[in-house]
Coordinates of C-alpha atoms in Angstrom, one line a residue:
X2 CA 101.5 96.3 135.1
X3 CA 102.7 92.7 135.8
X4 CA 106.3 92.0 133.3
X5 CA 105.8 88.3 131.4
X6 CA 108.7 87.1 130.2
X7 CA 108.6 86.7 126.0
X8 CA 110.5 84.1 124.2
X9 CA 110.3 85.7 120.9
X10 CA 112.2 83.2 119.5
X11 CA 109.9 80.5 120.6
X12 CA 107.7 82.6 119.1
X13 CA 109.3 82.4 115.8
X14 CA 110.0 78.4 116.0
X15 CA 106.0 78.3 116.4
X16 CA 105.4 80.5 113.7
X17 CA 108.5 77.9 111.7
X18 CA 106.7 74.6 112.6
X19 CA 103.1 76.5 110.4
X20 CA 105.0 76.3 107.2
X21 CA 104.8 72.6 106.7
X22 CA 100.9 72.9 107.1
X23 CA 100.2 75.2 104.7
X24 CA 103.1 74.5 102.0
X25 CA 101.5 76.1 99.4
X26 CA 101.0 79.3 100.8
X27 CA 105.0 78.8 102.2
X28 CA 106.0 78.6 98.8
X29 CA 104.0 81.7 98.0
X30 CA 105.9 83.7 100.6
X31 CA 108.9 82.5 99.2
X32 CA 108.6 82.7 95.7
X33 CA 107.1 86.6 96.2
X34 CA 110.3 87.3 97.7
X35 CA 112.5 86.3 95.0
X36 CA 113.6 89.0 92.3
X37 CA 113.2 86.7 89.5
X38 CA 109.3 85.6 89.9
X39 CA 106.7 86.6 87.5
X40 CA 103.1 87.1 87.7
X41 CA 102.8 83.3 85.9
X42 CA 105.1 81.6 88.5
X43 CA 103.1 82.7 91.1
X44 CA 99.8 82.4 89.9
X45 CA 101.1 78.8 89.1
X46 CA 101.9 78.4 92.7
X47 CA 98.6 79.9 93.7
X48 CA 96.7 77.5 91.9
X49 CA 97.2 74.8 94.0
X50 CA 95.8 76.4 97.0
X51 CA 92.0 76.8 96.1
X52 CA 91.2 78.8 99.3
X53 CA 94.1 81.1 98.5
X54 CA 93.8 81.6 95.0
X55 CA 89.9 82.7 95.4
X56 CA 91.3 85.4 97.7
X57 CA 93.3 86.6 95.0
X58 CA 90.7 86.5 93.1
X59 CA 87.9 88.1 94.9
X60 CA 90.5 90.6 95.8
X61 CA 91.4 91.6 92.4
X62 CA 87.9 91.6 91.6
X63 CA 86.3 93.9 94.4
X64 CA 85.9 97.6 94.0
X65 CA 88.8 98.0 96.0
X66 CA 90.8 98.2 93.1
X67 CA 88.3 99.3 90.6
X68 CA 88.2 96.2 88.2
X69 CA 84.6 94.6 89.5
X70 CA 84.4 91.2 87.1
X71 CA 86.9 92.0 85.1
X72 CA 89.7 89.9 86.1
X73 CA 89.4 86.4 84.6
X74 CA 92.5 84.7 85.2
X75 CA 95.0 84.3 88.2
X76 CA 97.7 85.4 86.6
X77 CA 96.2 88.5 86.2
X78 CA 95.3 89.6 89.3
X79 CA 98.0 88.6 91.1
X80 CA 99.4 91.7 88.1
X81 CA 96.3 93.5 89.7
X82 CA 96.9 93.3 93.7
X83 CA 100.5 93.2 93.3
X84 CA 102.9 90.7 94.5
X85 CA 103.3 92.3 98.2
X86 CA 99.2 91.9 98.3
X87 CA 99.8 88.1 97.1
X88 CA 102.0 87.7 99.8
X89 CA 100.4 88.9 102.8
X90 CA 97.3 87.1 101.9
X91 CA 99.1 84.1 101.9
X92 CA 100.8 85.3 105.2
X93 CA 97.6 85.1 107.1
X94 CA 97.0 82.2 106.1
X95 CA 100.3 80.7 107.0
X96 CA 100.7 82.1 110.4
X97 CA 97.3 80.1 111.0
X98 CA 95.4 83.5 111.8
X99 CA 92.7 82.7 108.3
X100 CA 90.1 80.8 110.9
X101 CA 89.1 83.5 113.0
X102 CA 90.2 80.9 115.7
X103 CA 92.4 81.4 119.0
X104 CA 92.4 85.3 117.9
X105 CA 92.4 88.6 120.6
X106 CA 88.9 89.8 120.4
X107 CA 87.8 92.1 117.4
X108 CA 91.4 91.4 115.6
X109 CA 90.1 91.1 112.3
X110 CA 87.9 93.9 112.7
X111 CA 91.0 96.1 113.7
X112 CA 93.0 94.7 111.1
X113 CA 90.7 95.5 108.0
X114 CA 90.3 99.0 109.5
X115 CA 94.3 98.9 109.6
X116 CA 94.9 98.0 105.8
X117 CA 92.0 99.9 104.4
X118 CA 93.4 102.9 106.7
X119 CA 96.8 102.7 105.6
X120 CA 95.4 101.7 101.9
X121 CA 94.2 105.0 101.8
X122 CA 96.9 107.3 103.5
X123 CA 100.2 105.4 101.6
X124 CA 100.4 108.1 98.5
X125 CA 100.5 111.1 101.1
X126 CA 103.5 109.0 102.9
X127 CA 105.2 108.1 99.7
X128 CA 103.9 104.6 99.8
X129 CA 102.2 102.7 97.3
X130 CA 98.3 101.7 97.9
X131 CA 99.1 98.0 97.6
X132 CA 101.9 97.9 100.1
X133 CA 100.9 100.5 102.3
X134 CA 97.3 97.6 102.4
X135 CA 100.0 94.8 102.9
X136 CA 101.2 96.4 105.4
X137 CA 97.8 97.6 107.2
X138 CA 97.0 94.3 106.6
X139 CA 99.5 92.1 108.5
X140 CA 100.2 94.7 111.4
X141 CA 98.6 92.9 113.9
X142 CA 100.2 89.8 113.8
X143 CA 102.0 90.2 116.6
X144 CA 98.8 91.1 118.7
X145 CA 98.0 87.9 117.5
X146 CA 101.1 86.3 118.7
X147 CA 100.7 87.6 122.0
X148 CA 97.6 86.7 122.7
X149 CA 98.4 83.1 122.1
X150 CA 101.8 83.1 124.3
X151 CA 99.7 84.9 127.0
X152 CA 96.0 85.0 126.6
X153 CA 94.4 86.1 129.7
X154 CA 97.3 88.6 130.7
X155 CA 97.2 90.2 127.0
X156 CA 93.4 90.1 127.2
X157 CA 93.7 92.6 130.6
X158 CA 96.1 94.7 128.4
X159 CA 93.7 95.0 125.7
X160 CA 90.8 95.8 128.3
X161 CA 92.8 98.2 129.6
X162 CA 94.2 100.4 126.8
X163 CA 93.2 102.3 123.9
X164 CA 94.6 101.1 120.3
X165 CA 98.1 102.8 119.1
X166 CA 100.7 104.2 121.1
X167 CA 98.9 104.2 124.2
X168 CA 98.6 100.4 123.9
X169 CA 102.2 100.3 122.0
X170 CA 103.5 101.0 125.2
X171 CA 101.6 98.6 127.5
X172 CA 103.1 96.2 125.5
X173 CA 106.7 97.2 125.2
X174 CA 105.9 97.2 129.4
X175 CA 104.9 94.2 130.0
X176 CA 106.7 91.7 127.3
X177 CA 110.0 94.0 126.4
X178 CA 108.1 94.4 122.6
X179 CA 105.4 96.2 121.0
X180 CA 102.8 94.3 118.8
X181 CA 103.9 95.7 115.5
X182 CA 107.5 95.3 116.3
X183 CA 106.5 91.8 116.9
X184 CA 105.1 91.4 113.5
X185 CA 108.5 93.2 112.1
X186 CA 110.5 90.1 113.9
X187 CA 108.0 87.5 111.8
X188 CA 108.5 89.0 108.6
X189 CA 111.6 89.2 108.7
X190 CA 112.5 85.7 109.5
X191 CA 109.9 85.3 106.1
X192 CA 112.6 87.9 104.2
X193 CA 109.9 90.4 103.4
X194 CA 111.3 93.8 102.0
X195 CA 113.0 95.6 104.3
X196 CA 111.0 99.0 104.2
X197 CA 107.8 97.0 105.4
X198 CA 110.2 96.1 108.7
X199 CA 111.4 98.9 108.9
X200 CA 107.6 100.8 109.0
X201 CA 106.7 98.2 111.9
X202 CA 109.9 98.4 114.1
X203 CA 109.6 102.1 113.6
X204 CA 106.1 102.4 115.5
X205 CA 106.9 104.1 118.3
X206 CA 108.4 107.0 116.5
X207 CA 110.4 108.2 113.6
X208 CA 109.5 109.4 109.7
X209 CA 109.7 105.4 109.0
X210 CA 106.7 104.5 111.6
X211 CA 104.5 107.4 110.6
X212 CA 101.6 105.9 108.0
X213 CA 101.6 103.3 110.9
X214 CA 101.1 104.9 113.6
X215 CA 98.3 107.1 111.7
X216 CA 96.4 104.3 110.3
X217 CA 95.9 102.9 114.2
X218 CA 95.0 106.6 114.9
X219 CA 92.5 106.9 112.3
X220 CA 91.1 103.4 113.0
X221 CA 90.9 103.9 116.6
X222 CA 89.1 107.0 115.8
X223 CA 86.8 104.9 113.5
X224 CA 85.7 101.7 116.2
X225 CA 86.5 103.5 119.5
X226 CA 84.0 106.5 120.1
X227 CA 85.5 107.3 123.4
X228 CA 89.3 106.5 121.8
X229 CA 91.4 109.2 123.5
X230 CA 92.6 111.4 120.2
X231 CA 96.1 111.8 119.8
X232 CA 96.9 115.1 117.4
X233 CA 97.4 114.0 113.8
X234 CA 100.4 116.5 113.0
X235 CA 102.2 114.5 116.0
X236 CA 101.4 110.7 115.1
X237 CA 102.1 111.5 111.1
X238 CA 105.2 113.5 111.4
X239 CA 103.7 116.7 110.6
X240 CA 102.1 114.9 107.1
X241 CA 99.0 115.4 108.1
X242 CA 96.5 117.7 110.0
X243 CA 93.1 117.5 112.2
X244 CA 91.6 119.5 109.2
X245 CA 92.0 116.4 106.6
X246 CA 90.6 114.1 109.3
X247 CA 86.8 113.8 108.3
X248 CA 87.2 113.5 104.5
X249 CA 89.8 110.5 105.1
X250 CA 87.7 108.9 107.8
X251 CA 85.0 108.6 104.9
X252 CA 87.1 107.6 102.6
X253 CA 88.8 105.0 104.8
X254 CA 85.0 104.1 106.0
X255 CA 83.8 102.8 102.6
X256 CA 87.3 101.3 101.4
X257 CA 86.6 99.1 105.0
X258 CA 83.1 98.0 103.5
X259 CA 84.8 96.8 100.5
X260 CA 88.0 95.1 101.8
X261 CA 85.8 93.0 104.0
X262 CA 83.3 92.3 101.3
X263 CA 86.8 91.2 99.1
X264 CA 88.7 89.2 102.1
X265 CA 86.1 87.1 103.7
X266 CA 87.1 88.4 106.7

């Protein structure tokens, strides 16, 4: 496979330059990483952002998190989704990747799978629902990322690998990084909490990396009918087995139906 070159910090100085054109949203990242915020502050912030804060919204409405019509103000479900949910929603939509636009193919069909998938897994990993969905959620930035510093050559790499660690290492082969670990660089230049780097730098292998590397398993499993299995035991760090497999696909299935329904993705 052909080596390219990647300027991540280039990357990142793109990713900088987004933050004055979606200020609200900025602000959102900001304030969610801040000890001191409240639900109010940030619903406050939200509230200026109509696109944003009827994501919350719908979100804290949907089945996903069992309160259908029940949640009447922002404040409250931004108590509902949790702050991490709050602020990967507005991460999507300041990394510019909210308009379907300039995107690999099928990337936010991969990425609902993703946070409904590790949504659904988190409690047997010791994650909670909410961030283990944050985290699902804004894995594949760094697909994303790659495909705008090198369309065509990271379109051949996505024709020509299966999704998880088979493609993990394409990457890492051709542009000295893996997709996820790419993500890990953006978040942290947006200070998210550590444990969410952590999970994505630890992709490859490691306890940290585990509900990661599952959730691509299970959703590769899920959109690719030909995907080439990789044991569960060995991708979850021995969490999980091939016996558990059908009952969490369901699962995973219907939470997909209701995270796209709730995300207007």
């Amino acid at each position: 496979m052909n080596h390219t070159v990647l300027d991540v910090d280039a990357v990142l100085d793109g990713l900088d330059q987004l933050s004055s054109q979606r200020p609200v949203a900025a602000q959102v990242v900001s304030t969610s990483n801040s000890d001191s915020a409240g639900a109010a502050e940030l619903a406050a912030i939200l509230g200026a952002d109509m696109a944003l804060a009827a994501r919350v919204m719908k979100l804290a409405n949907s089945a996903y998190f069992g309160l259908s019509g029940r949640v009447t103000s922002l404040q409250l479900a931004v108590t509902v989704v949790g702050f991490n949910t709050v602020r990967s929603v507005a991460t999507v939509a300041l990394a510019g990747i909210d308009d379907g636009q300039h995107l690999p193919d099928d990337f936010w069909t991969t990425s609902v799978h993703l946070a409904a998938a590790a949504g659904a897994l988190g409690p047997r990993f010791q994650v909670t629902t909410a961030d283990a969905l944050s985290l699902g959620l804004l894995a594949q930035l760094g697909a994303a990322l790659l495909h705008q510093a090198d369309a065509d050559g990271y379109a051949d790499l996505l024709a020509t690998t299966g999704l998880g660690v088979e493609r993990f290492r394409a990457e890492a082969d051709r542009y000295g990084i893996c997709s996820p670990q790419l993500t890990a660089e953006a978040l942290t230049q947006w200070h998210f909490p550590a444990g969410m780097v952590d999970a994505l730098r630890a992709v490859h292998s490691g306890a940290d990396g585990a509900l990661l590397r599952t959730s691509y398993e299970m959703t590769a499993r899920l959109l690719y009918p030909h995907h080439r299995r990789v044991a569960l035991d060995r991708v979850s760090d021995g969490v999980m087995s091939e016996a558990q497999a059908p009952a969490r696909l369901m699962a995973i299935r219907s939470d997909v139906l209701q995270l796209q329904a709730a995300l207007g993705l």
